[in-house]
Structures are given as structure tokens and as C-alpha cells.
GROMACS .gro file of C-alpha atoms in nm:
model
  290
    1MET     CA    1  12.550   8.375   7.553
    2LYS     CA    2  12.165   8.458   7.528
    3ILE     CA    3  11.866   8.181   7.609
    4ASN     CA    4  11.567   8.298   7.395
    5SER     CA    5  11.362   8.012   7.534
    6THR     CA    6  11.373   7.636   7.674
    7LYS     CA    7  11.204   7.308   7.646
    8ASP     CA    8  11.378   7.083   7.895
    9ARG     CA    9  11.400   7.016   8.256
   10VAL     CA   10  11.751   7.108   8.211
   11THR     CA   11  11.927   7.251   7.972
   12GLU     CA   12  12.257   7.238   7.977
   13LEU     CA   13  12.503   7.549   7.826
   14ASP     CA   14  12.801   7.582   7.716
   15ASN     CA   15  13.100   7.673   8.030
   16GLY     CA   16  12.917   7.480   8.204
   17ASN     CA   17  12.600   7.703   8.303
   18LYS     CA   18  12.222   7.562   8.365
   19ILE     CA   19  11.901   7.645   8.353
   20LEU     CA   20  11.662   7.433   8.580
   21VAL     CA   21  11.355   7.360   8.550
   22LEU     CA   22  11.103   7.327   8.852
   23GLY     CA   23  10.757   7.152   8.905
   24THR     CA   24  10.599   6.832   8.787
   25ASN     CA   25  10.480   6.942   8.407
   26ASN     CA   26  10.644   6.730   8.143
   27ASN     CA   27  10.485   7.016   7.839
   28ILE     CA   28  10.762   7.236   7.963
   29ASP     CA   29  10.799   7.543   7.701
   30ILE     CA   30  10.937   7.820   7.871
   31LYS     CA   31  10.921   8.168   7.672
   32ILE     CA   32  11.138   8.420   7.789
   33GLU     CA   33  10.945   8.738   7.601
   34ASN     CA   34  11.054   9.083   7.622
   35ALA     CA   35  11.350   8.923   7.868
   36THR     CA   36  11.724   8.887   7.765
   37ILE     CA   37  11.907   8.609   7.984
   38GLU     CA   38  12.245   8.586   7.929
   39PHE     CA   39  12.552   8.378   8.068
   40ILE     CA   40  12.939   8.523   8.028
   41GLY     CA   41  13.091   8.343   8.301
   42HIS     CA   42  13.117   7.967   8.375
   43ASN     CA   43  12.960   7.746   8.604
   44ASN     CA   44  12.659   7.975   8.688
   45CYS     CA   45  12.291   7.847   8.714
   46LEU     CA   46  11.929   7.937   8.684
   47VAL     CA   47  11.657   7.833   8.869
   48ILE     CA   48  11.279   7.898   8.708
   49ASP     CA   49  10.925   7.772   8.816
   50GLU     CA   50  10.754   7.615   8.533
   51ASP     CA   51  10.484   7.871   8.582
   52ILE     CA   52  10.691   8.128   8.554
   53LYS     CA   53  10.588   8.379   8.300
   54PHE     CA   54  10.961   8.651   8.232
   55GLY     CA   55  10.835   8.998   8.106
   56LYS     CA   56  11.031   9.304   8.073
   57THR     CA   57  11.329   9.124   8.237
   58LYS     CA   58  11.722   9.088   8.207
   59ILE     CA   59  11.908   8.866   8.401
   60ILE     CA   60  12.266   8.826   8.324
   61PHE     CA   61  12.587   8.655   8.485
   62LYS     CA   62  12.844   8.851   8.457
   63GLY     CA   63  13.081   8.632   8.681
   64ASN     CA   64  13.122   8.238   8.746
   65ASN     CA   65  12.979   8.003   9.020
   66SER     CA   66  12.675   8.187   9.047
   67LEU     CA   67  12.282   8.049   9.137
   68CYS     CA   68  11.980   8.275   9.029
   69TYR     CA   69  11.730   8.081   9.242
   70ILE     CA   70  11.337   8.191   9.102
   71ASN     CA   71  11.006   8.035   9.280
   72LYS     CA   72  10.655   8.099   9.191
   73THR     CA   73  10.538   8.431   9.214
   74ASN     CA   74  10.203   8.564   9.276
   75ASN     CA   75  10.079   8.634   8.922
   76ASN     CA   76  10.317   8.416   8.759
   77SER     CA   77  10.458   8.750   8.646
   78VAL     CA   78  10.869   8.774   8.650
   79LYS     CA   79  11.020   9.168   8.607
   80LEU     CA   80  11.410   9.203   8.703
   81ASN     CA   81  11.682   9.322   8.601
   82LEU     CA   82  11.940   9.132   8.763
   83THR     CA   83  12.349   9.068   8.754
   84LEU     CA   84  12.486   8.869   8.897
   85TYR     CA   85  12.913   8.903   8.885
   86ASN     CA   86  13.140   8.616   9.062
   87ASN     CA   87  12.998   8.319   9.359
   88SER     CA   88  12.684   8.492   9.462
   89THR     CA   89  12.338   8.385   9.498
   90PHE     CA   90  12.050   8.561   9.471
   91PHE     CA   91  11.694   8.392   9.557
   92LEU     CA   92  11.347   8.470   9.531
   93GLY     CA   93  11.085   8.240   9.707
   94LYS     CA   94  10.744   8.204   9.662
   95ARG     CA   95  10.398   8.454   9.616
   96CYS     CA   96  10.649   8.775   9.541
   97SER     CA   97  10.526   9.014   9.397
   98PHE     CA   98  10.665   9.335   9.134
   99ASN     CA   99  10.450   9.632   9.014
  100GLY     CA  100  10.734   9.732   8.848
  101ILE     CA  101  11.101   9.625   8.775
  102LEU     CA  102  11.316   9.525   9.059
  103ASN     CA  103  11.657   9.646   9.026
  104ILE     CA  104  11.926   9.419   9.170
  105ILE     CA  105  12.370   9.431   9.151
  106VAL     CA  106  12.498   9.115   9.362
  107SER     CA  107  12.873   9.124   9.337
  108GLU     CA  108  13.155   9.101   9.526
  109THR     CA  109  13.049   8.715   9.637
  110MET     CA  110  12.716   8.870   9.866
  111ASN     CA  111  12.402   8.711   9.858
  112VAL     CA  112  12.056   8.826   9.850
  113LEU     CA  113  11.781   8.654   9.984
  114ILE     CA  114  11.429   8.725  10.019
  115GLY     CA  115  11.098   8.570  10.137
  116GLU     CA  116  10.745   8.488  10.074
  117ASP     CA  117  10.482   8.684  10.009
  118THR     CA  118  10.709   9.029   9.982
  119MET     CA  119  10.551   9.305   9.778
  120PHE     CA  120  10.746   9.559   9.546
  121SER     CA  121  10.689   9.807   9.449
  122PHE     CA  122  10.793  10.087   9.148
  123GLY     CA  123  11.202  10.183   9.100
  124ILE     CA  124  11.324   9.952   9.346
  125TRP     CA  125  11.721   9.924   9.406
  126ILE     CA  126  11.915   9.623   9.578
  127ARG     CA  127  12.304   9.636   9.617
  128THR     CA  128  12.520   9.453   9.832
  129SER     CA  129  12.813   9.712   9.731
  130ASP     CA  130  12.943  10.051   9.685
  131VAL     CA  131  13.090   9.890   9.331
  132HIS     CA  132  13.439  10.153   9.415
  133LEU     CA  133  13.686  10.162   9.679
  134MET     CA  134  13.670  10.352  10.002
  135TYR     CA  135  13.913  10.380  10.326
  136ASP     CA  136  14.034  10.536  10.642
  137PHE     CA  137  14.354  10.771  10.560
  138ASN     CA  138  14.535  10.659  10.870
  139THR     CA  139  14.468  10.306  10.918
  140LYS     CA  140  14.474  10.241  10.516
  141ARG     CA  141  14.171   9.990  10.583
  142ARG     CA  142  13.877   9.963  10.379
  143ILE     CA  143  13.561  10.100  10.520
  144ASN     CA  144  13.321   9.996  10.288
  145LEU     CA  145  13.352   9.620  10.222
  146ALA     CA  146  13.024   9.465  10.056
  147LYS     CA  147  12.763   9.307  10.286
  148ASP     CA  148  12.445   9.056  10.241
  149ILE     CA  149  12.137   9.169  10.167
  150LEU     CA  150  11.829   8.973  10.335
  151ILE     CA  151  11.430   9.049  10.341
  152GLY     CA  152  11.193   8.794  10.523
  153SER     CA  153  10.784   8.697  10.461
  154HIS     CA  154  10.538   8.904  10.383
  155VAL     CA  155  10.747   9.224  10.354
  156TRP     CA  156  10.637   9.546  10.162
  157ILE     CA  157  10.935   9.770   9.984
  158GLY     CA  158  10.760  10.060   9.903
  159GLN     CA  159  10.786  10.352   9.565
  160ASN     CA  160  11.116  10.427   9.523
  161SER     CA  161  11.309  10.270   9.759
  162SER     CA  162  11.651  10.109   9.837
  163LEU     CA  163  11.820   9.842  10.015
  164LEU     CA  164  12.160   9.885  10.033
  165LYS     CA  165  12.435   9.630  10.190
  166GLY     CA  166  12.386   9.526  10.493
  167SER     CA  167  11.955   9.586  10.476
  168THR     CA  168  11.845   9.307  10.705
  169VAL     CA  169  11.432   9.356  10.688
  170ALA     CA  170  11.259   9.105  10.883
  171SER     CA  171  10.900   8.949  10.837
  172GLY     CA  172  10.568   9.119  10.849
  173SER     CA  173  10.755   9.494  10.811
  174ILE     CA  174  10.794   9.760  10.602
  175ILE     CA  175  10.978   9.968  10.396
  176GLY     CA  176  10.824  10.354  10.298
  177TYR     CA  177  10.818  10.536  10.013
  178GLY     CA  178  11.153  10.685   9.885
  179SER     CA  179  11.325  10.496  10.199
  180ILE     CA  180  11.722  10.413  10.202
  181SER     CA  181  11.796  10.153  10.431
  182THR     CA  182  12.116   9.972  10.550
  183LYS     CA  183  12.080   9.877  10.882
  184ILE     CA  184  11.866   9.568  11.051
  185ALA     CA  185  11.453   9.644  11.074
  186GLU     CA  186  11.252   9.437  11.332
  187SER     CA  187  10.932   9.240  11.277
  188ASN     CA  188  10.645   9.414  11.185
  189ALA     CA  189  10.739   9.739  11.194
  190VAL     CA  190  10.751  10.072  11.021
  191TYR     CA  191  11.055  10.242  10.864
  192VAL     CA  192  11.113  10.536  10.634
  193GLY     CA  193  11.367  10.812  10.559
  194GLN     CA  194  11.738  10.812  10.419
  195PRO     CA  195  11.855  10.656  10.609
  196SER     CA  196  11.518  10.501  10.716
  197ARG     CA  197  11.397  10.500  11.069
  198LYS     CA  198  11.168  10.276  11.285
  199VAL     CA  199  10.892  10.529  11.274
  200LYS     CA  200  10.588  10.287  11.392
  201HIS     CA  201  10.605   9.932  11.582
  202ASP     CA  202  10.342   9.632  11.578
  203VAL     CA  203  10.196   9.648  11.288
  204VAL     CA  204  10.066   9.449  10.991
  205TRP     CA  205   9.966   9.463  10.654
  206ASP     CA  206   9.757   9.385  10.376
  207ARG     CA  207   9.774   9.341  10.001
  208GLU     CA  208   9.424   9.434   9.906
  209SER     CA  209   9.413   9.745   9.745
  210THR     CA  210   9.217  10.010   9.809
  211HIS     CA  211   9.197  10.262   9.512
  212PHE     CA  212   8.790  10.157   9.421
  213TYR     CA  213   8.715  10.178   9.811
  214GLU     CA  214   8.374  10.369   9.825
  215SER     CA  215   8.220  10.477  10.204
  216LYS     CA  216   8.100  10.128  10.337
  217ASP     CA  217   8.469   9.976  10.208
  218ILE     CA  218   8.686  10.222  10.392
  219GLU     CA  219   8.425  10.247  10.680
  220LYS     CA  220   8.521   9.856  10.735
  221SER     CA  221   8.875   9.859  10.674
  222TYR     CA  222   8.907  10.130  11.013
  223THR     CA  223   8.907   9.748  11.215
  224ALA     CA  224   9.174   9.420  11.122
  225GLN     CA  225   8.979   9.143  11.063
  226SER     CA  226   9.142   8.844  11.268
  227LYS     CA  227   9.343   8.715  10.951
  228TYR     CA  228   9.590   8.957  11.017
  229ASP     CA  229   9.707   8.762  11.337
  230GLU     CA  230   9.923   8.469  11.031
  231PHE     CA  231  10.115   8.807  10.968
  232TYR     CA  232  10.216   8.941  11.305
  233TYR     CA  233  10.625   8.752  11.352
  234ARG     CA  234  10.684   8.656  11.739
  235ASP     CA  235  11.076   8.716  11.700
  236ARG     CA  236  11.262   9.059  11.752
  237GLU     CA  237  11.608   8.981  11.884
  238GLU     CA  238  11.746   8.833  11.569
  239ASN     CA  239  12.138   8.623  11.618
  240LEU     CA  240  12.300   8.720  11.303
  241ASN     CA  241  12.621   8.535  11.349
  242GLU     CA  242  12.409   8.213  11.273
  243TRP     CA  243  12.274   8.376  10.945
  244GLN     CA  244  12.612   8.460  10.850
  245GLY     CA  245  12.765   8.116  10.872
  246PHE     CA  246  12.530   7.974  10.694
  247SER     CA  247  12.574   8.279  10.404
  248ALA     CA  248  12.892   8.175  10.457
  249HIS     CA  249  12.866   7.832  10.384
  250LEU     CA  250  12.651   7.917  10.014
  251LYS     CA  251  12.985   8.133   9.904
  252LYS     CA  252  13.211   7.808   9.964
  253VAL     CA  253  12.994   7.539   9.721
  254SER     CA  254  12.964   7.595   9.376
  255SER     CA  255  12.646   7.701   9.245
  256TYR     CA  256  12.472   7.367   9.182
  257ASP     CA  257  12.583   7.246   9.550
  258ARG     CA  258  12.385   7.531   9.748
  259ILE     CA  259  12.078   7.456   9.487
  260ASP     CA  260  12.082   7.165   9.762
  261THR     CA  261  12.153   7.352  10.050
  262LEU     CA  262  11.854   7.597   9.968
  263THR     CA  263  11.608   7.309   9.916
  264HIS     CA  264  11.704   7.075  10.217
  265ASN     CA  265  11.351   7.002  10.394
  266SER     CA  266  11.227   7.302  10.152
  267ILE     CA  267  11.346   7.618  10.081
  268SER     CA  268  10.981   7.723  10.223
  269ASP     CA  269  11.067   7.609  10.547
  270LEU     CA  270  11.404   7.774  10.524
  271VAL     CA  271  11.298   8.088  10.433
  272VAL     CA  272  10.919   8.155  10.575
  273GLY     CA  273  10.909   7.856  10.820
  274PRO     CA  274  10.593   7.616  10.891
  275GLN     CA  275  10.451   7.796  11.208
  276LYS     CA  276  10.255   8.095  11.166
  277LYS     CA  277  10.428   8.423  11.370
  278GLN     CA  278  10.760   8.336  11.328
  279ASN     CA  279  10.978   8.532  11.105
  280PHE     CA  280  11.294   8.451  10.881
  281PHE     CA  281  11.565   8.450  11.109
  282GLY     CA  282  11.326   8.239  11.388
  283VAL     CA  283  11.273   7.938  11.130
  284LEU     CA  284  11.647   7.993  10.996
  285LEU     CA  285  11.831   7.928  11.295
  286SER     CA  286  11.645   7.651  11.406
  287LYS     CA  287  11.675   7.471  11.058
  288LEU     CA  288  12.068   7.583  11.141
  289ARG     CA  289  12.077   7.393  11.544
  290ASN     CA  290  11.943   7.080  11.397
   0.00000   0.00000   0.00000
């Protein structure tokens, strides 16, 4: 079933599929222009903010029991090429932005969770699986298992980069042009290369564009202002066992129950946290312990 627009807070579709619209505005009329929203499977759910404007977007639920949760973006515009298969979750935090279409495939019952204020450039791919099977000849065991992908808050993902299965990018970091990320990236660091490697640490970055800078602007930019303190995240060591437990819980419940889990005590606290200088992981773990 393809959807062109929704005028209701809750839109019930065939086969147990739903669209839920967030917010308080009583005059809901979300038009999906230049976009395709398609439900092929059963019991899937799309959650979207009421202020979102879709453009050049394709969201396809090919499997069953999956959730796509999209918060309000930096400029209200969403540009996604997203495919979800069975029992998977895609979550996009508040105030993220897209310079081009973000390509994502969430399969093999994995999850992709993205924090707040993350900036995506052009030509980016995110994939939780290699899709085809690979085995060790001697042990006869599979060696390319699918893995979740986790992106923290205030992360800058550079042009033509890829985040593959198991990629975990901590808050405040930068993935450089054309990089391929497959492992854990610590907070406030720069990673480049194929595969990516850390080339700088203790780095903060700003969304402001420098294209029109003149000499006085360039000179002013030589020294960071005090406001950049809020983009420095203190947590470095990550205990991923508890994060994996949280992700595993999402896979055990229905797509609708997953919404309650993600919104408990507000998803902003879960993904970003009320305290500055604490990254995605620190807040997530504190929530799990309470």
C-alpha cells in the first residue's frame, strides 16, 4: 500500500500497519510530495513529527513488525531512501539535517538509532548487513553477522562516507569524506579512511557554513568561542553490553510497544541526555540502570 498524505493523528492501514503523527496541532495535513511511503509487510509503524516536510524521500517497509520514528529536523526537511525489513527499528533524533539523500537499509532484525543534531552530507550509506552469507571454510560457521548501528548526538557525517554493520559513532565526532566506518568511534574525534581511523581527538565542530567568509570572518574563526563547550562530551569508555541489551529488548516487542520504550522519560533524554557534555552512551546507560 502506498500513502500520499495523512490528515489524522493516527492513520490505520491494511494488515495492521499504522502512521502516527506527533505534536499538538489540530490541523494535521502532512503531504508526502516527491516521496513514496510504502507498506508491504504487516504490523509496521511510521511515527513522524507534524512539522515534517517530505521531499525526495522513499520509505519502504518490506518486512513485518518494524518501526520508523522521525523527529522534527533542523529545517523540517526529510530526505531519506530507507528500507526496513523484519523486526527492525530506525530512530532519528531531533534537529538532524540532510544536505543530500541519506540511504539506509535496516535488515536482519537490526536497529539504527541516531541522536540529536547530527548532520549528514551527500551520498551517505548506512547498512546493518552485508546481505549475502559468508562462512569460515574450516568451522562452517558464518563470519559476517549483521549488527546494529548507533550514532550519537552532534555528529558530522561527511560526504560519500559509509557506516557499515557494527559502526558506533560517539557524540561530537566527525566521519570524514569518503570514509568507511565499521567499528567504535570515540567522542569528539575525527575519523578518516577506508576503513576509518582516528586522526584527531578533543575536537569540536560547528554547523555554520564558511562558504561566504571574508578575511575578517576567517580571522575571527581562528579561536573557538566559549559556546563550543556544550559540544564537548566527557564519556570515552563505552560499555556496549548494556546498550546491546537495550537494542535486544526493542527486537522482542511489537513495533507499537517499541514506541513506548523509546518515548519513556522522553526519547530526548535517552538519546541526548539532559546534561551537557555527556554523550549518547552515558545517558543511555544511566537510564538502563534506573
